[in-house]
CSV table of C-alpha atoms and ligand atoms in Angstrom, one decimal:
chain,number,residue,atom,x,y,z
A,175,MET,CA,0.0,0.0,0.0
A,176,PHE,CA,1.1,3.6,-0.6
A,177,ASN,CA,2.6,5.6,2.2
A,178,LYS,CA,1.8,9.1,1.0
A,179,ILE,CA,-0.6,10.3,-1.7
A,180,LEU,CA,-0.4,13.7,-3.4
A,181,ILE,CA,-3.8,14.9,-4.3
A,182,ALA,CA,-3.5,16.9,-7.6
A,183,ASN,CA,-6.8,18.7,-7.4
A,184,ARG,CA,-8.8,21.2,-5.3
A,185,GLY,CA,-12.3,21.8,-3.9
A,186,GLU,CA,-14.7,19.1,-2.8
A,187,ILE,CA,-13.0,16.3,-4.7
A,188,ALA,CA,-9.6,17.0,-3.1
A,189,LEU,CA,-11.4,16.7,0.3
A,190,ARG,CA,-13.2,13.6,-0.8
A,191,VAL,CA,-9.9,11.9,-1.7
A,192,LEU,CA,-8.2,13.1,1.4
A,193,ARG,CA,-10.9,11.5,3.6
A,194,ALA,CA,-10.4,8.1,1.9
A,195,CYS,CA,-6.6,8.4,2.4
A,196,LYS,CA,-7.1,9.2,6.1
A,197,GLU,CA,-9.4,6.2,6.6
A,198,LEU,CA,-6.7,4.0,4.9
A,199,GLY,CA,-4.0,5.4,7.2
A,200,ILE,CA,-2.2,7.0,4.3
A,201,GLU,CA,-0.5,10.4,4.6
A,202,THR,CA,-1.7,13.2,2.3
A,203,VAL,CA,-0.1,16.0,0.4
A,204,ALA,CA,-2.3,18.9,-0.8
A,205,VAL,CA,-1.1,21.0,-3.7
A,206,HIS,CA,-2.7,24.4,-4.3
A,207,SER,CA,-2.5,27.6,-6.3
A,208,THR,CA,-1.9,31.0,-4.6
A,209,ALA,CA,-5.7,31.5,-4.8
A,210,ASP,CA,-6.3,28.4,-2.8
A,211,ALA,CA,-3.9,29.0,0.2
A,212,ASN,CA,-6.9,29.0,2.6
A,213,ALA,CA,-8.8,26.1,1.0
A,214,MET,CA,-10.1,23.3,3.2
A,215,HIS,CA,-8.1,20.6,1.4
A,216,VAL,CA,-5.0,22.5,2.2
A,217,ARG,CA,-6.0,22.9,5.9
A,218,LEU,CA,-6.8,19.3,6.4
A,219,ALA,CA,-3.8,17.7,4.5
A,220,ASP,CA,-0.7,16.5,6.4
A,221,GLU,CA,1.5,18.6,4.1
A,222,SER,CA,0.9,21.2,1.4
A,223,VAL,CA,2.8,22.6,-1.4
A,224,CYS,CA,2.0,25.8,-3.4
A,225,ILE,CA,2.4,24.9,-7.1
A,226,GLY,CA,1.8,28.3,-8.8
A,227,PRO,CA,-0.5,31.2,-9.5
A,228,PRO,CA,-4.3,31.1,-9.8
A,229,ALA,CA,-4.6,30.2,-13.5
A,230,ALA,CA,-5.1,26.4,-13.7
A,231,ARG,CA,-2.6,26.0,-16.5
A,232,ASP,CA,0.1,27.4,-14.2
A,233,SER,CA,-0.9,25.4,-11.2
A,234,TYR,CA,-3.3,22.4,-11.2
A,235,LEU,CA,-2.3,21.6,-14.8
A,236,ASN,CA,1.4,22.3,-14.3
A,237,MET,CA,3.0,18.9,-14.5
A,238,PRO,CA,6.6,19.9,-13.7
A,239,GLU,CA,5.4,21.7,-10.5
A,240,ILE,CA,3.3,18.7,-9.4
A,241,LEU,CA,6.2,16.3,-10.0
A,242,ALA,CA,8.5,18.6,-8.0
A,243,ALA,CA,5.9,18.5,-5.2
A,244,CYS,CA,6.0,14.7,-5.2
A,245,GLU,CA,9.8,14.7,-5.1
A,246,ILE,CA,9.9,17.3,-2.2
A,247,THR,CA,7.4,15.4,-0.1
A,248,GLY,CA,8.3,11.9,-1.0
A,249,ALA,CA,4.7,11.1,-2.2
A,250,ASP,CA,4.6,7.6,-3.8
A,251,ALA,CA,1.3,8.1,-5.6
A,252,VAL,CA,-0.9,10.8,-7.1
A,253,HIS,CA,-4.7,10.9,-7.1
A,254,PRO,CA,-5.8,13.2,-9.9
A,255,GLY,CA,-9.5,13.6,-8.8
A,256,TYR,CA,-11.7,14.5,-11.8
A,257,GLY,CA,-11.0,17.2,-14.4
A,258,PHE,CA,-7.5,18.8,-14.6
A,259,LEU,CA,-5.0,16.0,-15.2
A,260,SER,CA,-7.3,13.1,-14.5
A,261,GLU,CA,-7.6,11.9,-18.1
A,262,ASN,CA,-4.1,13.0,-19.3
A,263,ALA,CA,-2.3,9.9,-20.5
A,264,ARG,CA,1.0,11.8,-20.7
A,265,PHE,CA,0.8,12.7,-17.0
A,266,ALA,CA,0.2,9.0,-16.1
A,267,GLU,CA,3.3,8.1,-18.1
A,268,ILE,CA,5.5,10.8,-16.7
A,269,LEU,CA,4.6,9.8,-13.1
A,270,SER,CA,5.3,6.1,-13.8
A,271,ALA,CA,8.7,7.1,-15.4
A,272,HIS,CA,9.5,8.6,-12.0
A,273,ASN,CA,8.3,5.6,-10.1
A,274,ILE,CA,5.2,7.4,-8.8
A,275,ALA,CA,1.9,5.6,-9.1
A,276,PHE,CA,-1.0,7.3,-11.0
A,277,ILE,CA,-4.2,6.4,-9.2
A,278,GLY,CA,-6.2,5.6,-12.3
A,279,PRO,CA,-6.1,3.2,-15.3
A,280,SER,CA,-3.1,2.6,-17.6
A,281,ALA,CA,-2.0,5.4,-19.9
A,282,GLU,CA,-3.1,3.2,-22.9
A,283,HIS,CA,-6.7,2.9,-21.6
A,284,ILE,CA,-6.9,6.7,-20.9
A,285,ARG,CA,-5.7,7.3,-24.5
A,286,ILE,CA,-8.1,4.9,-26.1
A,287,MET,CA,-11.1,6.3,-24.3
A,288,GLY,CA,-10.0,9.9,-24.7
A,289,ASP,CA,-10.4,9.6,-28.4
A,290,LYS,CA,-14.1,9.2,-28.9
A,291,ILE,CA,-13.7,7.6,-32.3
A,292,GLU,CA,-11.3,5.0,-30.9
A,293,ALA,CA,-13.4,4.6,-27.8
A,294,LYS,CA,-16.5,3.8,-29.9
A,295,ALA,CA,-14.6,1.3,-32.0
A,296,THR,CA,-13.2,-0.4,-28.9
A,297,ALA,CA,-16.7,-0.5,-27.2
A,298,ARG,CA,-18.1,-2.1,-30.3
A,299,ARG,CA,-15.4,-4.7,-30.4
A,300,LEU,CA,-16.0,-5.5,-26.7
A,301,GLY,CA,-19.7,-6.1,-27.3
A,302,ILE,CA,-21.0,-2.8,-25.9
A,303,PRO,CA,-24.0,-1.4,-27.9
A,304,VAL,CA,-23.1,1.9,-29.7
A,305,VAL,CA,-25.0,4.7,-31.4
A,306,PRO,CA,-25.3,4.0,-35.1
A,307,GLY,CA,-23.0,6.4,-37.1
A,308,SER,CA,-19.8,6.8,-39.0
A,309,ASP,CA,-17.1,4.1,-38.5
A,310,GLY,CA,-14.4,6.7,-38.0
A,311,ALA,CA,-13.6,10.3,-38.6
A,312,VAL,CA,-15.5,12.2,-41.3
A,313,THR,CA,-13.3,14.5,-43.3
A,314,ASN,CA,-15.4,15.7,-46.2
A,315,ASP,CA,-18.9,16.8,-47.1
A,316,GLU,CA,-19.4,13.9,-49.5
A,317,ASP,CA,-18.9,11.2,-46.8
A,318,ALA,CA,-21.0,13.2,-44.4
A,319,HIS,CA,-23.9,13.3,-46.8
A,320,ARG,CA,-23.6,9.6,-47.6
A,321,ILE,CA,-23.6,8.7,-43.8
A,322,GLY,CA,-26.5,11.1,-43.2
A,323,ALA,CA,-28.5,9.4,-45.8
A,324,GLU,CA,-27.6,5.9,-44.5
A,325,ILE,CA,-28.5,6.5,-40.8
A,326,GLY,CA,-31.3,9.0,-41.5
A,327,TYR,CA,-31.7,12.6,-40.1
A,328,PRO,CA,-31.4,14.2,-37.6
A,329,VAL,CA,-27.7,13.4,-37.0
A,330,LEU,CA,-25.2,14.8,-34.5
A,331,VAL,CA,-21.7,15.9,-35.6
A,332,LYS,CA,-19.3,15.3,-32.7
A,333,ALA,CA,-15.7,16.2,-31.9
A,334,ALA,CA,-13.4,13.1,-31.5
A,335,ALA,CA,-11.6,15.0,-28.7
A,336,GLY,CA,-14.9,16.3,-27.3
A,337,GLY,CA,-15.6,17.0,-23.7
A,338,GLY,CA,-18.0,19.3,-21.7
A,339,GLY,CA,-20.5,19.2,-24.5
A,340,ARG,CA,-18.3,21.2,-26.9
A,341,GLY,CA,-17.8,20.6,-30.6
A,342,MET,CA,-21.3,19.2,-31.1
A,343,ARG,CA,-23.8,20.2,-33.8
A,344,VAL,CA,-27.1,18.8,-34.9
A,345,ALA,CA,-28.0,18.5,-38.6
A,346,ARG,CA,-31.8,18.0,-38.9
A,347,SER,CA,-31.7,17.6,-42.7
A,348,GLU,CA,-29.3,17.1,-45.6
A,349,GLU,CA,-29.3,20.9,-46.1
A,350,GLU,CA,-27.9,21.5,-42.6
A,351,MET,CA,-25.2,18.9,-42.9
A,352,SER,CA,-22.4,21.1,-44.5
A,353,SER,CA,-22.8,23.9,-42.0
A,354,ALA,CA,-23.0,21.5,-39.0
A,355,LEU,CA,-19.8,19.9,-40.2
A,356,SER,CA,-17.8,23.1,-40.5
A,357,ALA,CA,-19.2,24.5,-37.3
A,358,ALA,CA,-18.4,21.4,-35.3
A,359,ARG,CA,-14.9,21.2,-36.8
A,360,SER,CA,-14.0,24.8,-36.1
A,361,GLU,CA,-15.4,24.6,-32.5
A,362,ALA,CA,-13.4,21.4,-32.0
A,363,LYS,CA,-10.2,23.0,-33.4
A,364,ASN,CA,-10.6,26.0,-31.1
A,365,ALA,CA,-11.5,24.0,-27.9
A,366,PHE,CA,-9.2,20.9,-28.3
A,367,GLY,CA,-6.7,21.8,-31.0
A,368,ASP,CA,-8.0,18.8,-33.0
A,369,ASP,CA,-10.7,19.2,-35.7
A,370,SER,CA,-11.5,15.5,-36.2
A,371,VAL,CA,-15.3,14.9,-36.0
A,372,TYR,CA,-17.6,11.9,-36.5
A,373,ILE,CA,-21.3,11.5,-37.1
A,374,GLU,CA,-23.9,9.8,-35.0
A,375,LYS,CA,-27.6,9.3,-35.1
A,376,TYR,CA,-29.3,12.0,-33.1
A,377,LEU,CA,-31.6,10.5,-30.5
A,378,GLY,CA,-34.7,12.6,-29.8
A,379,LYS,CA,-35.7,11.9,-26.2
A,380,PRO,CA,-33.0,9.7,-24.6
A,381,ARG,CA,-32.1,9.4,-21.0
A,382,HIS,CA,-28.5,9.6,-19.9
A,383,ILE,CA,-27.7,6.4,-18.0
A,384,GLU,CA,-24.2,5.5,-17.0
A,385,ILE,CA,-22.7,2.3,-15.5
A,386,GLN,CA,-20.1,2.5,-12.8
A,387,ILE,CA,-17.4,-0.1,-13.2
A,388,LEU,CA,-14.4,-1.2,-11.1
A,389,GLY,CA,-11.5,-3.4,-12.4
A,390,ASP,CA,-8.2,-4.5,-11.0
A,391,GLY,CA,-6.2,-4.7,-14.2
A,392,LYS,CA,-5.8,-8.5,-13.8
A,393,GLY,CA,-9.0,-9.4,-15.6
A,394,ASN,CA,-11.4,-9.0,-12.7
A,395,ALA,CA,-14.1,-6.4,-13.1
A,396,ILE,CA,-17.5,-5.7,-11.7
A,397,HIS,CA,-20.3,-3.2,-12.3
A,398,ILE,CA,-21.8,-1.2,-9.5
A,399,GLY,CA,-25.1,-0.3,-11.0
A,400,GLU,CA,-26.2,2.8,-12.9
A,401,ARG,CA,-26.8,6.5,-12.4
A,402,ASP,CA,-29.4,8.5,-14.2
A,403,CYS,CA,-27.9,11.8,-15.2
A,404,SER,CA,-30.6,13.0,-17.6
A,405,LEU,CA,-31.2,16.3,-15.9
A,406,GLN,CA,-28.7,18.5,-17.8
A,407,ARG,CA,-28.2,22.1,-18.8
A,408,ARG,CA,-26.0,22.7,-21.8
A,409,HIS,CA,-24.9,19.0,-21.6
A,410,GLN,CA,-23.7,19.6,-18.1
A,411,LYS,CA,-25.2,17.3,-15.4
A,412,VAL,CA,-27.2,19.1,-12.7
A,413,TRP,CA,-29.0,16.3,-10.7
A,414,GLU,CA,-28.1,12.6,-10.6
A,415,GLU,CA,-29.8,9.6,-9.2
A,416,ALA,CA,-29.2,6.0,-8.5
A,417,LEU,CA,-30.8,3.8,-9.4
A,418,SER,CA,-32.5,5.1,-12.6
A,419,PRO,CA,-36.3,5.4,-12.3
A,420,ALA,CA,-36.4,4.1,-15.9
A,421,LEU,CA,-34.7,0.7,-15.5
A,422,ASN,CA,-35.9,-2.6,-14.1
A,423,GLN,CA,-33.6,-5.2,-12.5
A,424,GLU,CA,-33.4,-7.4,-15.7
A,425,GLN,CA,-32.3,-4.4,-17.8
A,426,ARG,CA,-29.8,-3.4,-15.1
A,427,ASP,CA,-28.3,-6.9,-14.9
A,428,ARG,CA,-28.0,-7.2,-18.7
A,429,ILE,CA,-26.3,-3.9,-19.4
A,430,GLY,CA,-24.2,-4.1,-16.2
A,431,SER,CA,-22.8,-7.5,-17.1
A,432,ILE,CA,-22.1,-6.4,-20.7
A,433,CYS,CA,-20.0,-3.6,-19.2
A,434,ALA,CA,-18.3,-5.7,-16.5
A,435,ASN,CA,-17.4,-8.4,-19.1
A,436,ALA,CA,-16.0,-5.8,-21.5
A,437,MET,CA,-13.8,-4.2,-18.7
A,438,ALA,CA,-12.6,-7.7,-17.7
A,439,GLU,CA,-11.6,-8.4,-21.2
A,440,LEU,CA,-9.8,-5.0,-21.5
A,441,LYS,CA,-8.0,-5.7,-18.2
A,442,TYR,CA,-9.2,-2.3,-17.1
A,443,SER,CA,-7.8,-1.0,-13.8
A,444,GLY,CA,-9.5,1.4,-11.4
A,445,VAL,CA,-12.9,3.0,-11.5
A,446,GLY,CA,-14.6,4.1,-14.7
A,447,THR,CA,-17.9,5.1,-16.1
A,448,ILE,CA,-19.5,3.8,-19.3
A,449,GLU,CA,-22.0,6.4,-20.5
A,450,PHE,CA,-25.0,5.5,-22.5
A,451,LEU,CA,-28.0,7.2,-24.0
A,452,TYR,CA,-31.1,5.1,-23.4
A,453,GLU,CA,-34.2,5.3,-25.6
A,454,ASN,CA,-37.1,2.8,-26.2
A,455,GLY,CA,-35.4,0.1,-24.1
A,456,GLU,CA,-32.1,0.3,-26.0
A,457,PHE,CA,-28.7,1.4,-24.7
A,458,TYR,CA,-26.3,3.4,-27.0
A,459,PHE,CA,-22.7,3.9,-25.8
A,460,ILE,CA,-21.5,7.5,-26.1
A,461,GLU,CA,-18.3,7.6,-24.1
A,462,MET,CA,-16.2,6.2,-21.3
A,463,ASN,CA,-14.7,8.3,-18.5
A,464,THR,CA,-11.6,6.7,-17.1
A,465,ARG,CA,-11.7,8.4,-13.7
A,466,LEU,CA,-13.8,9.1,-10.7
A,467,GLN,CA,-17.0,11.0,-11.6
A,468,VAL,CA,-18.5,14.0,-9.8
A,469,GLU,CA,-21.6,12.0,-9.1
A,470,HIS,CA,-20.0,8.9,-7.7
A,471,PRO,CA,-21.5,9.4,-4.2
A,472,VAL,CA,-25.0,8.4,-5.3
A,473,THR,CA,-23.5,4.9,-6.1
A,474,GLU,CA,-21.7,4.9,-2.7
A,475,MET,CA,-24.9,5.8,-0.9
A,476,ILE,CA,-26.9,2.8,-2.3
A,477,THR,CA,-24.1,0.2,-2.1
A,478,GLY,CA,-22.0,1.2,0.9
A,479,ILE,CA,-18.9,0.8,-1.3
A,480,ASP,CA,-16.2,3.5,-0.9
A,481,LEU,CA,-15.2,4.0,-4.5
A,482,VAL,CA,-12.1,6.0,-3.7
A,483,ASN,CA,-10.9,3.4,-1.2
A,484,GLU,CA,-11.3,0.7,-3.9
A,485,GLN,CA,-9.6,2.9,-6.5
A,486,ILE,CA,-6.6,3.4,-4.3
A,487,LYS,CA,-6.4,-0.3,-3.4
A,488,VAL,CA,-6.4,-1.5,-7.0
A,489,ALA,CA,-3.9,1.2,-8.0
A,490,SER,CA,-1.5,-0.2,-5.4
A,491,GLY,CA,-1.7,-3.6,-7.0
A,492,ALA,CA,-4.4,-5.3,-4.9
A,493,THR,CA,-6.7,-7.9,-6.5
A,494,LEU,CA,-10.4,-7.0,-6.4
A,495,THR,CA,-12.0,-8.2,-3.2
A,496,ILE,CA,-15.6,-7.4,-4.1
A,497,GLN,CA,-17.4,-10.0,-6.2
A,498,GLN,CA,-20.4,-9.1,-8.4
A,499,SER,CA,-22.6,-11.0,-6.0
A,500,ASP,CA,-21.5,-8.8,-3.1
A,501,VAL,CA,-22.9,-5.7,-4.8
A,502,THR,CA,-26.5,-5.1,-3.7
A,503,PHE,CA,-28.6,-1.9,-4.1
A,504,ASN,CA,-30.3,-0.5,-1.1
A,505,GLY,CA,-32.8,2.3,-1.5
A,506,HIS,CA,-32.4,5.4,-3.6
A,507,ALA,CA,-30.0,8.3,-3.7
A,508,ILE,CA,-30.1,11.7,-5.4
A,509,GLU,CA,-27.3,14.3,-5.8
A,510,CYS,CA,-27.8,18.0,-6.4
A,511,ARG,CA,-24.8,19.9,-7.7
A,512,ILE,CA,-24.5,23.2,-5.7
A,513,ASN,CA,-22.8,25.8,-8.0
A,514,ALA,CA,-21.8,29.3,-7.1
A,515,GLU,CA,-24.1,30.7,-9.8
A,516,ASN,CA,-27.2,32.8,-10.3
A,517,PRO,CA,-29.9,30.1,-10.3
A,518,SER,CA,-31.7,31.6,-13.2
A,519,THR,CA,-29.0,33.0,-15.5
A,520,PHE,CA,-26.2,30.6,-14.3
A,521,ALA,CA,-23.8,33.5,-14.3
A,522,PRO,CA,-20.8,32.6,-11.9
A,523,SER,CA,-21.1,34.2,-8.4
A,524,PRO,CA,-17.8,34.0,-6.7
A,525,GLY,CA,-17.1,35.9,-3.5
A,526,ARG,CA,-17.1,35.5,0.3
A,527,ILE,CA,-19.5,33.1,2.1
A,528,THR,CA,-20.8,35.2,5.0
A,529,TYR,CA,-23.0,32.5,6.5
A,530,TYR,CA,-23.0,28.7,5.9
A,531,HIS,CA,-25.3,26.1,7.4
A,532,PRO,CA,-25.4,22.7,5.6
A,533,PRO,CA,-28.2,20.3,6.2
A,534,GLY,CA,-27.7,17.1,8.3
A,535,GLY,CA,-29.5,14.1,9.7
A,536,LEU,CA,-30.1,10.5,8.6
A,537,GLY,CA,-29.2,9.7,5.0
A,538,VAL,CA,-27.6,13.1,4.3
A,539,ARG,CA,-24.2,13.7,2.9
A,540,VAL,CA,-22.7,17.1,1.9
A,541,ASP,CA,-19.4,16.9,0.0
A,542,SER,CA,-18.0,20.4,0.0
A,543,GLY,CA,-14.8,22.3,0.7
A,544,VAL,CA,-16.4,25.6,1.6
A,545,TYR,CA,-17.0,27.0,5.1
A,546,GLN,CA,-18.3,30.2,6.7
A,547,GLY,CA,-15.9,33.1,5.8
A,548,TYR,CA,-14.4,31.2,2.8
A,549,MET,CA,-13.7,33.3,-0.3
A,550,ILE,CA,-14.6,31.5,-3.5
A,551,PRO,CA,-12.0,32.4,-6.1
A,552,PRO,CA,-13.2,33.4,-9.5
A,553,ASN,CA,-10.6,31.2,-11.3
A,554,TYR,CA,-12.2,27.8,-11.3
A,555,ASP,CA,-15.3,25.7,-11.9
A,556,SER,CA,-18.3,27.0,-10.1
A,557,LEU,CA,-19.1,23.7,-8.3
A,558,ILE,CA,-18.8,24.4,-4.6
A,559,GLY,CA,-20.5,21.3,-3.2
A,560,LYS,CA,-22.8,18.4,-3.6
A,561,LEU,CA,-25.9,17.5,-1.5
A,562,ILE,CA,-26.5,13.8,-1.6
A,563,VAL,CA,-29.5,12.3,0.0
A,564,HIS,CA,-30.5,8.7,0.6
A,565,GLY,CA,-33.9,7.1,1.3
A,566,ARG,CA,-35.2,3.6,1.5
A,567,THR,CA,-37.5,4.5,-1.5
A,568,ARG,CA,-37.4,7.2,-4.1
A,569,VAL,CA,-40.3,8.9,-2.4
A,570,GLU,CA,-38.6,8.9,0.9
A,571,CYS,CA,-35.4,10.3,-0.8
A,572,LEU,CA,-37.4,13.1,-2.4
A,573,MET,CA,-39.1,14.1,0.9
A,574,ARG,CA,-35.7,14.1,2.6
A,575,LEU,CA,-34.2,16.1,-0.2
A,576,ARG,CA,-36.9,18.8,0.1
A,577,ARG,CA,-36.2,19.0,3.9
A,578,CYS,CA,-32.5,19.3,3.3
A,579,LEU,CA,-32.9,22.1,0.6
A,580,ASP,CA,-35.0,24.0,3.2
A,581,GLU,CA,-32.3,23.7,5.8
A,582,PHE,CA,-29.4,24.6,3.5
A,583,VAL,CA,-28.2,28.2,4.0
A,584,VAL,CA,-25.3,29.8,1.9
A,585,ASP,CA,-25.2,33.6,2.3
A,586,GLY,CA,-23.0,36.1,0.6
A,587,ILE,CA,-23.1,34.5,-2.8
A,588,GLN,CA,-25.7,33.1,-5.1
A,589,THR,CA,-26.1,29.3,-5.5
A,590,THR,CA,-28.2,26.9,-7.5
A,591,ILE,CA,-30.1,25.8,-4.4
A,592,PRO,CA,-33.2,27.7,-5.4
A,593,LEU,CA,-33.3,25.8,-8.7
A,594,PHE,CA,-33.5,22.5,-6.8
A,595,ARG,CA,-36.2,23.9,-4.5
A,596,GLY,CA,-38.2,24.5,-7.7
A,597,LEU,CA,-37.4,21.1,-9.2
A,598,ILE,CA,-38.5,19.2,-6.1
A,599,GLU,CA,-42.0,20.6,-6.4
A,600,ASN,CA,-42.3,19.5,-10.0
A,601,GLN,CA,-44.6,16.6,-10.9
A,602,ASP,CA,-42.4,15.2,-13.7
A,603,ILE,CA,-39.5,15.1,-11.3
A,604,ALA,CA,-41.7,13.4,-8.7
A,605,ASN,CA,-42.7,10.8,-11.3
A,606,GLY,CA,-39.1,10.3,-12.6
A,607,LEU,CA,-40.4,11.2,-16.1
A,608,TYR,CA,-37.7,13.3,-17.7
A,609,ASP,CA,-35.2,13.0,-20.6
A,610,ILE,CA,-32.0,14.8,-21.4
A,611,HIS,CA,-33.9,17.8,-22.8
A,612,TRP,CA,-36.4,18.2,-20.0
A,613,LEU,CA,-34.4,20.6,-17.9
A,614,GLU,CA,-33.7,23.0,-20.7
A,615,LYS,CA,-37.4,23.1,-21.5
A,616,TYR,CA,-38.3,23.7,-17.9
A,617,LEU,CA,-35.8,26.6,-17.6
A,618,ALA,CA,-37.1,28.1,-20.9
A,619,THR,CA,-40.5,28.5,-19.2
A,620,ASN,CA,-38.8,30.9,-16.7
A,621,PRO,CA,-40.0,29.2,-13.5
A,622,GLU,CA,-40.4,31.4,-10.5
A,623,LEU,CA,-37.6,30.0,-8.2
A,624,PRO,CA,-38.2,29.9,-4.5
A,625,ASP,CA,-35.6,31.7,-2.3
Y,1029,ADP,P1,-19.0,15.3,-23.8
Y,1029,ADP,O1,-17.8,14.5,-23.6
Y,1029,ADP,O2,-18.7,16.6,-24.5
Y,1029,ADP,O3,-19.8,15.5,-22.5
Y,1029,ADP,P2,-20.9,13.2,-24.7
Y,1029,ADP,O4,-20.6,12.3,-25.9
Y,1029,ADP,O5,-20.8,12.6,-23.4
Y,1029,ADP,O6,-20.0,14.5,-24.8
Y,1029,ADP,O7,-22.3,13.9,-24.8
Y,1029,ADP,C1,-22.8,14.8,-23.9
Y,1029,ADP,C2,-24.3,15.0,-24.0
Y,1029,ADP,O8,-24.7,15.3,-25.4
Y,1029,ADP,C3,-25.0,13.7,-23.7
Y,1029,ADP,O9,-25.2,13.5,-22.3
Y,1029,ADP,C4,-26.3,14.0,-24.4
Y,1029,ADP,O10,-27.1,14.9,-23.6
Y,1029,ADP,C5,-25.9,14.7,-25.7
Y,1029,ADP,N1,-25.7,13.7,-26.8
Y,1029,ADP,C6,-24.5,13.1,-27.1
Y,1029,ADP,N2,-24.6,12.2,-28.1
Y,1029,ADP,C7,-25.9,12.3,-28.5
Y,1029,ADP,C8,-26.7,11.7,-29.5
Y,1029,ADP,N3,-26.2,10.8,-30.4
Y,1029,ADP,N4,-28.0,12.0,-29.6
Y,1029,ADP,C9,-28.6,12.9,-28.8
Y,1029,ADP,N5,-27.9,13.5,-27.8
Y,1029,ADP,C10,-26.6,13.2,-27.7
């Protein structure tokens, strides 16, 4: 087992990883930018190292500084959290060249899944159902039109290097194809420095359902159920639940074992998430994330499995100790992403938290690095915390969530809490009847959000 883990991240996820390390008896090193000197992950870590100025490219993305921090502190492993360097194959390679473990899958698996065209081909080869579309990159209008005619409109043009919903364009008819192609290519070029795009059938009313997997790199892999992340704004998840209100046990077992078998065959190591769109009883692979997800706590709440603990153990070379038959699902969990944003316009709202009172009680978990008096810097993602609630049934979970949202007080800045107070009163949400477009439509009706 590792002696000392350096956590190459910030905010709530740095704290989440730190907690797992402490429970394993492993020493922790926090790294931070000058803007984060007073952050909670820095305060709670055994040691901390300042790695640069506020801009992420100079600090949390600065590989030489992070490597130097490992050398100075003698850390023997790095946990990358999510975002930043978590899906950077080069970073994983550089660490291993320095005899430092990267807590995540092999550089090769990160690379394969980071290229969506290669990921899709790999998924297909491993028996995972994929969205119908082009076999590889589409470089000219002629091919694009031929594929459009083959799979039928509407289609989606997507960036191979895509992420965060960027580099995607819908073409509803043949006439829209050329402009969708050039728009997606130029957006992809700007965002990712790579203009490769591919084409996929555009699904009209799908749900986003993803499968959590865990492998040990030795050919053992299990699935840990699904999460339903259909409530999205601009392709960004806002609310996640486990299990999905749309699946029954038979469907769950079927797609789960397809994913687990595929990961066993790949000899995948660590946690990962296989994302699908789900429509009319069919699953369509869209991508795989080779890291811990923001929404992993809903899975932890219904299974009692500490995903970060398992992730660290397999990274240290341990064989998987959990069998598929050990994984059982208990009740229901929902996560709300609390962002420092105006809840109607979603404009960022950094600044000082003047009063902070998180909810508590049975079945309640708040993962956050903020505290009263904390100054939220303007330099990073606006996620400041996650409220995760568990109940024995979905109804109990919703009632508990409403109670928690009432208790939650964050003063001094604006947050997305009022958005969730509105959602919890909605009949479609109560019934679990929503697809990936539902939230955008709801927001377009300008709902009056409670304070
Ligand atoms: P990113 O890596 O940019 O997040 P994804 O491939 O995961 O891209 O897609 C993000 C979101 O875009 C999905 O959750 C879904 O809402 C939408 N989307 C992606 N592919 C399709 C498709 N073929 N049809 C309809 N919507 C899609």
